[in-house]
Coordinates of C-alpha atoms and ligand atoms in Angstrom, one line a residue:
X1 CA 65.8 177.6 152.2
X2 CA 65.4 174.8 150.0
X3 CA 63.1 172.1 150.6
X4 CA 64.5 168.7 152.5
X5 CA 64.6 165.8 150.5
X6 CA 61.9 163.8 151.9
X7 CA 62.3 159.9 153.3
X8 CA 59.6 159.0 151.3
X9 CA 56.9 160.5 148.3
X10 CA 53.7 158.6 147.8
X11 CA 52.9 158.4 144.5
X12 CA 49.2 158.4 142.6
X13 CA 49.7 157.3 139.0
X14 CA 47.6 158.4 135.8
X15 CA 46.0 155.2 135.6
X16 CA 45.3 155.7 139.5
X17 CA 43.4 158.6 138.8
X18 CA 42.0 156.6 136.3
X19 CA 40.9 154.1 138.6
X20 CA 40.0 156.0 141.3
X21 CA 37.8 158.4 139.3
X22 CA 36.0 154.6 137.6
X23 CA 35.7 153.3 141.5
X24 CA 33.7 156.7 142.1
X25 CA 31.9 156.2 138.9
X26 CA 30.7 152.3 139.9
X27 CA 28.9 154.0 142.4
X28 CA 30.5 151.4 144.6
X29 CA 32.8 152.9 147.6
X30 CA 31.7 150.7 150.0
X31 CA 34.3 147.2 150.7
X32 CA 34.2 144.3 147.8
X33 CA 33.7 146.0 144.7
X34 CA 34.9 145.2 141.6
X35 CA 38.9 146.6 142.3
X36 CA 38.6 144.8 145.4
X37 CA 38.1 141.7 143.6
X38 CA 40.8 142.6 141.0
X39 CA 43.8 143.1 143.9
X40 CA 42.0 139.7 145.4
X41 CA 43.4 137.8 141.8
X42 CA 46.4 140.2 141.3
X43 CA 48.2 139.8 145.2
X44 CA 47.8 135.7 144.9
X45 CA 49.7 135.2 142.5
X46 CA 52.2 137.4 143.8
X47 CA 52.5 135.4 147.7
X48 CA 52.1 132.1 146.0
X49 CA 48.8 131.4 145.9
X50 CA 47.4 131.6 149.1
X51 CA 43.4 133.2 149.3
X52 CA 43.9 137.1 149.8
X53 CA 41.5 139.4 151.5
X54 CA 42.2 142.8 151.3
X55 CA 41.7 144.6 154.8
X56 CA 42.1 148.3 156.3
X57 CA 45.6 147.8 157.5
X58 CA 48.4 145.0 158.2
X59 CA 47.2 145.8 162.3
X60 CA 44.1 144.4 161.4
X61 CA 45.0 141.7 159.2
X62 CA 47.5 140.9 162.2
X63 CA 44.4 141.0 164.5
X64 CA 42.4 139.3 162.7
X65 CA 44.9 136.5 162.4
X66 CA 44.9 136.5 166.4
X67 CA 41.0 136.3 166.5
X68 CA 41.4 133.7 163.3
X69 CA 43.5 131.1 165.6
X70 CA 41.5 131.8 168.9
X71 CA 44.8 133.6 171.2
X72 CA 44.2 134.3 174.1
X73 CA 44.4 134.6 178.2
X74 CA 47.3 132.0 179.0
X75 CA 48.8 131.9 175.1
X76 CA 52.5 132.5 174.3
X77 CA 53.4 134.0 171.0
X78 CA 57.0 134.0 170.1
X79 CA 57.6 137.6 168.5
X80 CA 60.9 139.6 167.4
X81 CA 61.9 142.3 169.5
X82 CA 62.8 144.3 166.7
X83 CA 59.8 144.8 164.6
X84 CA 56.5 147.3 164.6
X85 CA 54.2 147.3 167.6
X86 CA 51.5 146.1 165.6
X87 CA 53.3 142.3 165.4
X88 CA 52.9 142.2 168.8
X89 CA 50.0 144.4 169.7
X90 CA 47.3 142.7 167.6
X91 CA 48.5 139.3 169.7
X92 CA 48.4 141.7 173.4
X93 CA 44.5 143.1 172.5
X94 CA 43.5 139.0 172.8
X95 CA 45.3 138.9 175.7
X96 CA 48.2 136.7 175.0
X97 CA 51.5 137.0 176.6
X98 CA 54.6 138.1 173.7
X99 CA 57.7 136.5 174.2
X100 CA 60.3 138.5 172.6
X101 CA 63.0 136.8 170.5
X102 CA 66.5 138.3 169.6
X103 CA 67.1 139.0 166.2
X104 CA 70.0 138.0 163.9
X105 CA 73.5 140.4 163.3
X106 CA 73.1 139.6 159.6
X107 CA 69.7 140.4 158.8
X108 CA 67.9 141.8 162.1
X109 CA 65.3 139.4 161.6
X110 CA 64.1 137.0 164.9
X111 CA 67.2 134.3 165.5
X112 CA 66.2 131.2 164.5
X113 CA 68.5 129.6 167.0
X114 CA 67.0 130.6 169.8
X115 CA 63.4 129.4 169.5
X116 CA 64.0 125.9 171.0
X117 CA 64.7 127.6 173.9
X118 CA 61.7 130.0 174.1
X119 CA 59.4 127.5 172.8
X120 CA 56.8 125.9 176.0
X121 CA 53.4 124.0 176.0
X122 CA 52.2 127.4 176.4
X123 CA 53.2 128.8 172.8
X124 CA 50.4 128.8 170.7
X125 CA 52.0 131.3 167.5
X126 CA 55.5 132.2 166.4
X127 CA 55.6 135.5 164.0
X128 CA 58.5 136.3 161.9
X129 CA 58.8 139.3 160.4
X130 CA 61.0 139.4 156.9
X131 CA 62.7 142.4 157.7
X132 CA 63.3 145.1 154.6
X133 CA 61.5 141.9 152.8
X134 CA 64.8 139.5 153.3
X135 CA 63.5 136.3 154.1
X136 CA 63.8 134.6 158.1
X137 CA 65.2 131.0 158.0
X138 CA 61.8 129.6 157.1
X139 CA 62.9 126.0 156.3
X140 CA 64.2 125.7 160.4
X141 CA 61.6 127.9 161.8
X142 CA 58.9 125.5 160.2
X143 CA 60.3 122.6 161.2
X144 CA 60.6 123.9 165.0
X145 CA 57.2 125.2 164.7
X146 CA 55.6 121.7 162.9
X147 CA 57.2 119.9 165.5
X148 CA 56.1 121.7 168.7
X149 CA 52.4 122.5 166.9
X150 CA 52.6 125.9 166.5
X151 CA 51.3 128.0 164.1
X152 CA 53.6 130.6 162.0
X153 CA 52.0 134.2 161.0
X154 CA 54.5 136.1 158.6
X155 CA 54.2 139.8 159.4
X156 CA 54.9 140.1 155.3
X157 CA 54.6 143.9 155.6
X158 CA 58.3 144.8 154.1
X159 CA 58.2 141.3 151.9
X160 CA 55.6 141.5 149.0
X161 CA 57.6 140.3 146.0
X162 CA 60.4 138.9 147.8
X163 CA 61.5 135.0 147.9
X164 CA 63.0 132.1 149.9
X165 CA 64.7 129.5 147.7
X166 CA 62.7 131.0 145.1
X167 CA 59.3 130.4 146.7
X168 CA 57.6 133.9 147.5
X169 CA 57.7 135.2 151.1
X170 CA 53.5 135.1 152.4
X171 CA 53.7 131.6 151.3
X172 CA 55.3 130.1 154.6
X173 CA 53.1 130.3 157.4
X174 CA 49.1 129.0 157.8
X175 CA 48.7 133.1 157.7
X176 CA 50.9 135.9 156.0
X177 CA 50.0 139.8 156.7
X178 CA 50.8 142.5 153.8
X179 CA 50.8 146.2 154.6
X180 CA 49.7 149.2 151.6
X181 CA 50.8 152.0 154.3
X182 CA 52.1 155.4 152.4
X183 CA 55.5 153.8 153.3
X184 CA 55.5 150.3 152.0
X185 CA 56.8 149.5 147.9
X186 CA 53.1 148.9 147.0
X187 CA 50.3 151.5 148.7
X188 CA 46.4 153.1 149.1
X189 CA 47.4 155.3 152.1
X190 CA 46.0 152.8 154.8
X191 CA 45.6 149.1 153.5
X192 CA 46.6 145.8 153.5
X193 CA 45.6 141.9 153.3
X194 CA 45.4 139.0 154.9
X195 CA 47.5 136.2 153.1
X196 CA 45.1 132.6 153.6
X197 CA 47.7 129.3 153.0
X198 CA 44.8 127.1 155.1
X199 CA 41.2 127.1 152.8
X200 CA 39.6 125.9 155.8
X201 CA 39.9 129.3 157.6
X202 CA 38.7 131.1 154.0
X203 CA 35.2 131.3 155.3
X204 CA 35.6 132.1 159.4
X205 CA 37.9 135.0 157.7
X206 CA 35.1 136.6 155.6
X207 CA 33.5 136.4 158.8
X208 CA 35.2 138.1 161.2
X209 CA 36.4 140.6 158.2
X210 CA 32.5 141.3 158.2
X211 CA 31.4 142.3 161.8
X212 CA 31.3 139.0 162.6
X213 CA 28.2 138.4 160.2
X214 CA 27.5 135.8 157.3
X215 CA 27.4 138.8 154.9
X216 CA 29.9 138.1 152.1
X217 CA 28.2 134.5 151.8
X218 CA 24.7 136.5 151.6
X219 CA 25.8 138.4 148.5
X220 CA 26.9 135.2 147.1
X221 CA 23.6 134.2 147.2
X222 CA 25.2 130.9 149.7
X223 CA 22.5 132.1 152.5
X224 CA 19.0 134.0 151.9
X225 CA 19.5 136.3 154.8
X226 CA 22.5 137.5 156.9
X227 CA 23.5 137.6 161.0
X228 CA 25.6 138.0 163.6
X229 CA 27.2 134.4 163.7
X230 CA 30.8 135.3 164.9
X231 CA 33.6 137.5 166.5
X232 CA 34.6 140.1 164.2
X233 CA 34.9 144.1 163.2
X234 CA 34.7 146.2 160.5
X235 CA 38.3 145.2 158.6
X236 CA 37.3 145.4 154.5
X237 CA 38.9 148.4 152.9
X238 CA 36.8 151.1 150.4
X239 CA 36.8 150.0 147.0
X240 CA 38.6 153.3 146.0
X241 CA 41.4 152.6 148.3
X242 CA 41.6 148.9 146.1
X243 CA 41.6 151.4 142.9
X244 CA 44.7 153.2 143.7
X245 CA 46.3 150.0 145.0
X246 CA 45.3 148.1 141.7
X247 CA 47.5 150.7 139.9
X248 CA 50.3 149.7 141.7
X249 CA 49.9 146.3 141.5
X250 CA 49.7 146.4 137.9
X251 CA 52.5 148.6 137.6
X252 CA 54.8 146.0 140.1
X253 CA 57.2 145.4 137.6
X254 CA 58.8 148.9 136.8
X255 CA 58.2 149.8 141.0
X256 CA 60.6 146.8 141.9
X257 CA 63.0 147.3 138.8
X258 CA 63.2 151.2 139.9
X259 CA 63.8 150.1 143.4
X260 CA 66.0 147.0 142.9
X261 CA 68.3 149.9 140.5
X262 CA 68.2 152.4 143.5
X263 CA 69.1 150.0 146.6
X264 CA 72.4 148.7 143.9
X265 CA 73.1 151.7 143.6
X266 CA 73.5 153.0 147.3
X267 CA 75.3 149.5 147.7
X268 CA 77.8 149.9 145.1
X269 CA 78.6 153.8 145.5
X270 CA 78.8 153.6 149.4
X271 CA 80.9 150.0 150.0
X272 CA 84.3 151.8 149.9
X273 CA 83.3 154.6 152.0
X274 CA 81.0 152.0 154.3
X275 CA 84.9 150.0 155.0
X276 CA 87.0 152.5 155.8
X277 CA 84.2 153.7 158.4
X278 CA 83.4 150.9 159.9
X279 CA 80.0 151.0 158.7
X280 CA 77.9 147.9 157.6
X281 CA 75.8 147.7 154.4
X282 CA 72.7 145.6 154.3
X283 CA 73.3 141.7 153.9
X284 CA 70.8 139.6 151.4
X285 CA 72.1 136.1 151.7
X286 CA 72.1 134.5 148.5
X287 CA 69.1 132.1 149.0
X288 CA 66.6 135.3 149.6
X289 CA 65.5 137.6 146.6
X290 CA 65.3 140.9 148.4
X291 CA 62.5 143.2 147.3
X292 CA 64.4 146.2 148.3
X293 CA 61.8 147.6 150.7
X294 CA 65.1 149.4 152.8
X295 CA 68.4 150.2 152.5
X296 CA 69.2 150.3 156.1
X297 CA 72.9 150.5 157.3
X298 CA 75.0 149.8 160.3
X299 CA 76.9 152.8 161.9
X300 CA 79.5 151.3 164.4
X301 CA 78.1 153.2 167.6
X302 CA 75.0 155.0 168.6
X303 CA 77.2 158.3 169.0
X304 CA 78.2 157.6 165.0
X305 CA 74.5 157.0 164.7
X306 CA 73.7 160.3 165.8
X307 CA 76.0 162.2 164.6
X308 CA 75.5 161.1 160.6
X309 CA 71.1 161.6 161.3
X310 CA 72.5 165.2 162.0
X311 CA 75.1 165.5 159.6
X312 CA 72.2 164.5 156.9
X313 CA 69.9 166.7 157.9
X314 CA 72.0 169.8 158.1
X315 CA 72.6 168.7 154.5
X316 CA 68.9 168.4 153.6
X317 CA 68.3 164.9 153.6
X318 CA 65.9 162.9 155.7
X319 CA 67.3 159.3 156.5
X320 CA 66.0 157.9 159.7
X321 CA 66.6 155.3 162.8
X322 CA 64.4 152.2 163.2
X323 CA 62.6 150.7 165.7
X324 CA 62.5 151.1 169.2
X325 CA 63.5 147.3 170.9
X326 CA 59.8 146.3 172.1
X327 CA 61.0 144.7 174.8
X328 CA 62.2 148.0 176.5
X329 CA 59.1 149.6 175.7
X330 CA 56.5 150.9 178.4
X331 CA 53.7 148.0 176.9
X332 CA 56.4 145.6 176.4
X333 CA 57.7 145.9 180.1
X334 CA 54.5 145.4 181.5
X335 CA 53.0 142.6 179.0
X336 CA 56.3 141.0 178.0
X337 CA 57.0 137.0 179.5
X338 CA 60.5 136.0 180.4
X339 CA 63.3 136.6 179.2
X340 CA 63.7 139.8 178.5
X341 CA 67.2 140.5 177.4
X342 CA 67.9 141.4 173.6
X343 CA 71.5 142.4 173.0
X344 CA 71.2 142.0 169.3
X345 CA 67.7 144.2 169.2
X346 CA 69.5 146.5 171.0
X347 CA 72.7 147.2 169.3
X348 CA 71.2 147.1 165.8
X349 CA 68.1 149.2 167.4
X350 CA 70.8 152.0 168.4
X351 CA 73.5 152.1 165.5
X352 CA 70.8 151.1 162.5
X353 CA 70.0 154.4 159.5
X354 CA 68.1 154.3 156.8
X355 CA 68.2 155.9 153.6
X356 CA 65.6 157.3 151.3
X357 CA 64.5 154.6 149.4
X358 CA 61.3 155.4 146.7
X359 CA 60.0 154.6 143.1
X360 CA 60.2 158.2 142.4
X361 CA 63.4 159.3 143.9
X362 CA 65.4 160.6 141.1
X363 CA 69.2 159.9 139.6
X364 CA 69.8 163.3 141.1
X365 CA 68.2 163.2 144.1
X366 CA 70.2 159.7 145.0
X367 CA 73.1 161.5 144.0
X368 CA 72.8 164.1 146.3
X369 CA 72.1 161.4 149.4
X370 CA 75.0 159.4 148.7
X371 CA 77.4 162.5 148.8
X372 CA 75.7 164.1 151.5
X373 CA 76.8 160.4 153.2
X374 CA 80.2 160.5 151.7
X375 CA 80.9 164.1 153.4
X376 CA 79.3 163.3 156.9
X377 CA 82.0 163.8 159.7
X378 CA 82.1 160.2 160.5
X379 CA 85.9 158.9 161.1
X380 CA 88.2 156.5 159.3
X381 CA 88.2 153.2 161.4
X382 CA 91.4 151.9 159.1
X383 CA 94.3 152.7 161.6
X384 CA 97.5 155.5 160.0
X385 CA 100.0 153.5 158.7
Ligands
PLP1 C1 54.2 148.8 158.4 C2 54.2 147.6 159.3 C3 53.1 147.1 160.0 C4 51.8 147.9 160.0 O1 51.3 148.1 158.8 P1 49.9 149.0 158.7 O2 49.4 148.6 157.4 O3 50.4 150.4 158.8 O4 49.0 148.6 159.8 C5 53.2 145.9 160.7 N1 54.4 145.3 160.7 C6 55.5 145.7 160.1 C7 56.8 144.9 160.2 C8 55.5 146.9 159.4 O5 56.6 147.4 158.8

């Protein structure tokens, strides 16, 4: 039997060897080395200048964004239903309360228009999430958020290298969260960073990145001894995982040209096939600059749904549902304040497939996913004449 065509391949480069092999050779695995430093200058640029701290994961850049704006007992933060559990999670473990928000039709990503509604003097954060790495209506959610005194944490993890009016997403909120997971565009395995748009919270961030010690101003020479002077855990990242991720980084303009190629592709091959099936394609609207972290597709009912994951398989490709609606989760049940009811969440939650999407998925390899989609059993909508 031959092989399925997987969702996703990680990918190591020659220059990641390289770097990784160099990282060993500094004699410097521990956090902050030199690559450390070098995705520090590389990602700031790249979310609009904001200070960047790379961490273990976009969890614990999320948590320590929690433990950065003091959440806790009593707090509201307004989240999207349909996200990761770590958007909401990181907020739970400080013991705030999420309020889950319904998402948009167009773009699946938390509705704008409903966070007058969900807003009270309890609400102490609001956390889009830029899903696939299209932009949320920053310019509205800002202003509702400015006006009520809220802060705004981007959960950034799909949106590295994507824009809103032309002003790059991790950019928008006092805090921005990247992910370097095995599945994200850019990755080290397990990483990410913590996106800094405030300088003033520069320093308490070093410190709770650093056990809740003084350290990183210690080996600037700032203090002649360090201590315990804060909350905080263990969230800096080996300096080898910053190697393999500084290869990518430098290599970000032929991973989004590959990717930007692959999603077109899908886009233009599948429309006639996605119309007479009542199927819909993914929507960028034409102020966002996607950075084609998914392709993820509408089937019109969760029967179709199933029926084409199947189909797919049988045929030896790997596409895949998306999240589960938070709300309706076990955690989400129990921790979740009022209201609860996401229609949107969970229509998109039960009909939504994704395709694989990778810098190194080959011309042939696409080929074979969009006829192995062409030939699933789904029906014509378009009535017999
Ligand atoms: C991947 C992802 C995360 C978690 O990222 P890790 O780096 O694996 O912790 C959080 N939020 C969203 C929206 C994600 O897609």
């Amino acid at each position: 039997m031959k092989t399925a065509l997987p969702f996703n391949r990680p990918m190591v480069s020659e220059v990641g060897f390289a770097y990784l092999r160099q990282a060993v050779d500094n004699m410097h695995l521990s956090g902050d080395g030199p690559f450390t430093r070098r995705c520090h200058e590389r990602l700031s640029p790249m979310v609009g200048g904001g200070k960047v701290l790379l961490t273990t994961s976009c969890t614990h850049a999320l948590e320590m964004a929690a433990l950065l704006l003091k959440v806790g007992p009593g707090d509201e933060v307004i989240v999207p239903s349909f996200t990761f559990v770590s958007t909401v999670n990181a907020f739970v473990l400080r013991g705030a309360t999420p309020v889950f928000a319904d998402v948009r039709s167009d773009t699946f990503n938390l509705d704008e228009r409903l966070l007058a509604k969900l807003i009270t003097p309890r609400t102490r954060v609001i956390v889009p999430v830029h899903y696939a790495g299209v932009a949320c209506e920053m310019d509205a959610i800002l202003r509702i958020a400015n006006a009520a005194g809220v802060a705004v944490v981007e959960d950034n993890a799909h949106g590295l290298c994507g824009a809103y009016h032309g002003r790059p997403l991790g950019s928008f909120g006092v805090l921005a969260t990247q992910s370097f997971h095995e599945t994200k565009n850019f990755s080290c395995g397990e990483g990410g960073a913590l996106v800094l748009n405030d300088p003033t919270m520069f320093d308490p961030a070093e410190i709770i990145r650093e056990k809740g010690t003084n350290r990183s101003r210690f080996f600037r020479g700032q203090v002649d001894k360090y201590t315990w002077v804060g909350l905080g855990s263990s969230y800096l990242p080996s300096d080898a995982l910053a190697a393999l991720l500084l290869a990518q980084l430098e290599d970000a303009e032929a991973i989004q040209h590959r990717r930007r190629v692959l999603w077109q592709k899908y886009h233009t091959s599948l429309g006639d096939w996605a119309a007479d099936r009542g199927v819909t394609l993914p929507f960028v609207p034409s102020h966002c600059d996607s950075p084609h972290h998914l392709f993820a597709m509408l089937a019109p009912s969760l029967n179709a749904r199933q029926a084409m994951l199947a189909d797919l398989k049988a045929a030896g490709v790997t596409a895949t549902f998306h999240y589960v609606p938070l709300h309706l989760s076990e955690m989400g049940q129990q921790y979740g304040g009022r209201p609860r009811q996401c229609l949107v969440t969970e229509s998109i939650s039960d009909r939504l497939i994704r395709l694989p999407l990778f810098y190194g998925l080959t011309d042939t390899e696409q080929e074979t996913v969009i006829r192995a989609v062409q030939n699933t059993s789904l029906k014509s909508v378009r009535k017999a004449a």
